[in-house]
Short mmCIF file of C-alpha atoms in Angstrom, two decimals:
data_model
loop_
_atom_site.label_atom_id
_atom_site.label_comp_id
_atom_site.label_asym_id
_atom_site.label_seq_id
_atom_site.Cartn_x
_atom_site.Cartn_y
_atom_site.Cartn_z
CA UNK A 1 0.00 0.00 0.00
CA UNK A 2 1.32 3.38 -1.04
CA UNK A 3 1.14 6.89 0.37
CA UNK A 4 -0.53 9.51 -1.81
CA UNK A 5 1.02 12.99 -1.68
CA UNK A 6 -1.33 15.70 -2.95
CA UNK A 7 0.23 19.06 -3.77
CA UNK A 8 -1.25 22.44 -4.49
CA UNK A 9 0.94 24.44 -6.90
CA UNK A 10 0.86 28.22 -6.45
CA UNK A 11 2.45 29.30 -3.15
CA UNK A 12 3.09 25.62 -2.43
CA UNK A 13 5.32 24.00 -5.04
CA UNK A 14 6.30 27.45 -6.29
CA UNK A 15 6.75 30.48 -4.05
CA UNK A 16 4.45 32.77 -6.00
CA UNK A 17 1.25 32.79 -8.06
CA UNK A 18 1.88 31.61 -11.62
CA UNK A 19 -1.15 33.54 -12.91
CA UNK A 20 0.19 36.85 -11.61
CA UNK A 21 3.79 36.00 -12.51
CA UNK A 22 2.85 35.87 -16.21
CA UNK A 23 2.26 39.64 -16.11
CA UNK A 24 6.05 40.03 -16.02
CA UNK A 25 6.07 39.30 -19.75
CA UNK A 26 4.27 42.59 -20.50
CA UNK A 27 6.34 45.73 -21.26
CA UNK A 28 5.10 47.53 -18.12
CA UNK A 29 4.97 44.32 -16.03
CA UNK A 30 1.52 45.48 -14.97
CA UNK A 31 -2.10 45.33 -16.11
CA UNK A 32 -4.31 48.29 -16.99
CA UNK A 33 -6.42 49.42 -14.05
CA UNK A 34 -9.64 48.77 -15.96
CA UNK A 35 -8.69 45.16 -16.63
CA UNK A 36 -7.73 44.55 -13.00
CA UNK A 37 -11.18 45.72 -11.92
CA UNK A 38 -12.99 43.07 -14.00
CA UNK A 39 -12.34 40.25 -11.51
CA UNK A 40 -15.44 38.74 -9.87
CA UNK A 41 -15.23 36.61 -6.73
CA UNK A 42 -14.98 32.90 -7.55
CA UNK A 43 -14.41 33.54 -11.27
CA UNK A 44 -10.62 33.74 -11.43
CA UNK A 45 -10.33 31.54 -14.53
CA UNK A 46 -12.61 33.81 -16.54
CA UNK A 47 -10.56 36.80 -15.36
CA UNK A 48 -7.31 35.13 -16.46
CA UNK A 49 -8.88 34.53 -19.87
CA UNK A 50 -9.18 38.30 -20.23
CA UNK A 51 -5.61 38.77 -19.01
CA UNK A 52 -4.34 36.29 -21.62
CA UNK A 53 -6.33 38.09 -24.34
CA UNK A 54 -4.66 41.36 -23.31
CA UNK A 55 -1.23 39.71 -23.48
CA UNK A 56 -2.11 38.35 -26.91
CA UNK A 57 -3.21 41.80 -28.08
CA UNK A 58 0.26 43.06 -27.15
CA UNK A 59 1.74 40.56 -29.62
CA UNK A 60 3.47 38.52 -26.93
CA UNK A 61 3.93 34.95 -28.16
CA UNK A 62 4.36 31.52 -26.61
CA UNK A 63 8.17 31.52 -26.39
CA UNK A 64 8.24 34.83 -24.53
CA UNK A 65 5.54 33.71 -22.09
CA UNK A 66 7.25 30.38 -21.46
CA UNK A 67 10.63 32.05 -20.84
CA UNK A 68 9.08 34.24 -18.15
CA UNK A 69 7.18 31.37 -16.53
CA UNK A 70 10.33 29.24 -16.28
CA UNK A 71 11.84 31.85 -13.92
CA UNK A 72 9.22 31.36 -11.17
CA UNK A 73 11.04 30.46 -7.93
CA UNK A 74 10.31 27.16 -6.22
CA UNK A 75 9.39 27.26 -2.55
CA UNK A 76 12.20 26.38 -0.16
CA UNK A 77 12.87 22.65 -0.15
CA UNK A 78 10.34 21.80 -2.87
CA UNK A 79 12.97 20.73 -5.40
CA UNK A 80 14.34 18.36 -2.76
CA UNK A 81 10.81 17.09 -1.98
CA UNK A 82 10.03 16.38 -5.63
CA UNK A 83 13.38 14.68 -6.09
CA UNK A 84 12.69 12.55 -2.99
CA UNK A 85 9.29 11.57 -4.38
CA UNK A 86 10.72 10.66 -7.79
CA UNK A 87 13.33 8.44 -6.11
CA UNK A 88 10.70 6.59 -4.05
CA UNK A 89 7.92 5.90 -6.54
CA UNK A 90 7.54 2.32 -5.30
CA UNK A 91 6.10 3.77 -2.08
CA UNK A 92 4.75 7.15 -3.18
CA UNK A 93 2.26 8.47 -5.69
CA UNK A 94 2.03 12.24 -6.16
CA UNK A 95 -0.62 14.36 -7.83
CA UNK A 96 -1.07 18.11 -8.24
CA UNK A 97 -4.52 19.69 -7.86
CA UNK A 98 -4.29 23.36 -8.77
CA UNK A 99 -6.30 26.34 -9.94
CA UNK A 100 -3.44 27.32 -12.27
CA UNK A 101 -3.32 25.80 -15.76
CA UNK A 102 -1.74 22.89 -17.61
CA UNK A 103 0.84 24.86 -19.58
CA UNK A 104 2.20 26.89 -16.67
CA UNK A 105 2.57 23.84 -14.42
CA UNK A 106 4.15 21.67 -17.10
CA UNK A 107 6.58 24.41 -18.18
CA UNK A 108 7.69 25.11 -14.62
CA UNK A 109 8.10 21.43 -13.73
CA UNK A 110 10.03 20.66 -16.92
CA UNK A 111 12.32 23.69 -16.45
CA UNK A 112 13.60 22.15 -13.20
CA UNK A 113 13.37 18.56 -14.54
CA UNK A 114 10.84 17.76 -11.81
CA UNK A 115 7.97 16.46 -13.97
CA UNK A 116 8.92 12.81 -13.33
CA UNK A 117 7.86 13.16 -9.68
CA UNK A 118 4.22 13.85 -10.62
CA UNK A 119 1.84 11.05 -11.61
CA UNK A 120 -1.12 13.24 -12.55
CA UNK A 121 -1.93 16.95 -12.83
CA UNK A 122 -5.49 18.18 -12.29
CA UNK A 123 -5.84 21.81 -13.34
CA UNK A 124 -7.48 24.12 -15.84
CA UNK A 125 -6.77 23.24 -19.50
CA UNK A 126 -4.72 25.80 -21.43
CA UNK A 127 -3.55 26.02 -25.05
CA UNK A 128 -2.67 28.49 -27.77
CA UNK A 129 -5.31 29.24 -30.39
CA UNK A 130 -4.85 29.93 -34.12
CA UNK A 131 -3.96 33.55 -33.38
CA UNK A 132 -1.20 32.50 -30.99
CA UNK A 133 -3.25 33.70 -27.99
CA UNK A 134 -3.08 31.72 -24.74
CA UNK A 135 -6.54 30.46 -23.75
CA UNK A 136 -7.73 28.77 -20.58
CA UNK A 137 -10.90 26.87 -19.66
CA UNK A 138 -12.57 25.56 -16.52
CA UNK A 139 -11.43 22.16 -15.26
CA UNK A 140 -14.94 20.84 -14.57
CA UNK A 141 -18.39 21.73 -13.28
CA UNK A 142 -19.53 20.91 -9.75
CA UNK A 143 -22.18 21.71 -7.17
CA UNK A 144 -19.89 22.58 -4.22
CA UNK A 145 -20.76 25.99 -2.79
CA UNK A 146 -17.40 26.34 -1.01
CA UNK A 147 -15.23 26.28 -4.13
CA UNK A 148 -14.64 28.43 -7.24
CA UNK A 149 -16.98 27.57 -10.10
CA UNK A 150 -14.22 25.95 -12.17
CA UNK A 151 -12.67 23.57 -9.62
CA UNK A 152 -13.65 21.65 -6.48
CA UNK A 153 -10.50 20.01 -5.16
CA UNK A 154 -12.46 17.65 -2.92
CA UNK A 155 -14.38 16.27 -5.92
CA UNK A 156 -11.10 15.79 -7.80
CA UNK A 157 -9.39 14.04 -4.89
CA UNK A 158 -12.30 11.75 -4.12
CA UNK A 159 -12.70 10.78 -7.78
CA UNK A 160 -8.99 10.04 -8.13
CA UNK A 161 -8.88 7.83 -5.03
CA UNK A 162 -12.00 5.95 -6.18
CA UNK A 163 -10.52 5.33 -9.64
CA UNK A 164 -7.28 4.13 -8.13
CA UNK A 165 -9.16 1.73 -5.86
CA UNK A 166 -11.00 0.35 -8.90
CA UNK A 167 -7.58 -0.25 -10.47
CA UNK A 168 -6.38 -2.07 -7.36
CA UNK A 169 -4.43 0.77 -5.74
CA UNK A 170 -5.40 1.46 -2.13
CA UNK A 171 -3.56 4.19 -0.24
CA UNK A 172 -2.58 3.62 3.35
CA UNK A 173 -2.71 7.39 3.89
CA UNK A 174 -3.04 10.68 2.07
CA UNK A 175 -0.78 13.67 2.78
CA UNK A 176 -2.42 16.86 1.52
CA UNK A 177 -0.14 19.91 1.16
CA UNK A 178 -1.52 23.36 0.39
CA UNK A 179 -1.78 27.00 1.36
CA UNK A 180 -5.02 28.60 0.17
CA UNK A 181 -8.72 28.86 0.95
CA UNK A 182 -9.59 26.42 -1.83
CA UNK A 183 -7.42 23.79 -0.12
CA UNK A 184 -9.79 23.59 2.85
CA UNK A 185 -12.65 21.80 1.09
CA UNK A 186 -10.64 18.61 0.32
CA UNK A 187 -9.52 18.31 3.95
CA UNK A 188 -13.11 17.36 4.77
CA UNK A 189 -12.80 14.07 2.89
CA UNK A 190 -9.57 13.01 4.63
CA UNK A 191 -9.50 10.30 7.31
CA UNK A 192 -7.85 10.03 10.72
CA UNK A 193 -4.89 8.19 9.21
CA UNK A 194 -4.32 11.06 6.76
CA UNK A 195 -2.37 14.31 7.21
CA UNK A 196 -3.23 17.82 6.08
CA UNK A 197 -0.24 20.16 5.86
CA UNK A 198 -1.12 23.88 5.66
CA UNK A 199 1.67 26.33 4.88
CA UNK A 200 2.39 28.30 8.06
CA UNK A 201 0.94 31.79 8.08
CA UNK A 202 -1.10 31.33 4.90
CA UNK A 203 -4.89 31.20 4.44
CA UNK A 204 -5.36 27.44 4.92
CA UNK A 205 -3.40 27.52 8.18
CA UNK A 206 -5.57 30.36 9.49
CA UNK A 207 -8.84 28.73 8.40
CA UNK A 208 -7.97 25.42 10.09
CA UNK A 209 -7.01 27.26 13.29
CA UNK A 210 -10.30 29.18 13.26
CA UNK A 211 -12.37 26.05 12.59
CA UNK A 212 -10.65 24.10 15.35
CA UNK A 213 -11.10 26.97 17.81
CA UNK A 214 -14.76 27.47 16.91
CA UNK A 215 -15.68 23.79 17.03
CA UNK A 216 -13.49 23.00 20.04
CA UNK A 217 -12.25 19.93 18.20
CA UNK A 218 -9.69 19.04 15.58
CA UNK A 219 -10.23 18.13 11.95
CA UNK A 220 -10.45 14.43 11.18
CA UNK A 221 -6.93 14.21 9.66
CA UNK A 222 -3.80 15.11 11.62
CA UNK A 223 -2.73 18.71 11.02
CA UNK A 224 0.99 19.44 10.55
CA UNK A 225 1.90 22.96 9.35
CA UNK A 226 4.92 23.32 7.07
CA UNK A 227 7.42 25.98 6.04
CA UNK A 228 9.64 24.02 3.64
CA UNK A 229 9.80 20.80 1.66
CA UNK A 230 11.96 19.32 4.41
CA UNK A 231 8.94 19.38 6.76
CA UNK A 232 6.93 17.39 4.21
CA UNK A 233 9.70 14.82 3.71
CA UNK A 234 9.79 14.37 7.50
CA UNK A 235 6.06 13.63 7.62
CA UNK A 236 6.32 11.21 4.69
CA UNK A 237 9.07 9.33 6.51
CA UNK A 238 7.14 9.19 9.79
CA UNK A 239 4.41 6.64 10.41
#
């Protein structure tokens, strides 16, 4: 029986937000004020579609965007974590569930030669259209009221575990690593044998602390905050 490591991407694997990092490819490294004001709560993917259209209107092509994205810094210890996972695939499976997009994640992983550590990536589909414009779509539809309209990480995680079980793969535990508000929903499907690892000082860490204080009880899974990939390796190695 294997351990499943589930990773968020932005502010987890990498130490920034890939969707905002892409703005560095524009001449001013900034967006027009009017475009910034078009964001609606829970509709980030639609907003990024408009950002990508603006970048396309500037004549910025795939090579220039990719070059910028490959400079995103990894979070402290994450290269070592991914290398550790890739060297222990007989005991570890690893998936990414992210509200970023396929191209950004694949480019960034390949730039550091870390793609071999990841078994599956669940994120918003992205591609370049006939004009050479980057386009992005929603990952799926769902009925969860806690999550953005384009992605419910709990639905993704539950579906993946169920499919794996059908294929004869049963995980002895799940280690969920994240930082943001949209990483809280999937913690509700974790069991006592599982571990949720919120990044210290970030939104998920604060939400879990507030929930535990309000309910006077802990979440079902064990909670272990992290600051670097070394903390995650330590939890993987502990039983």
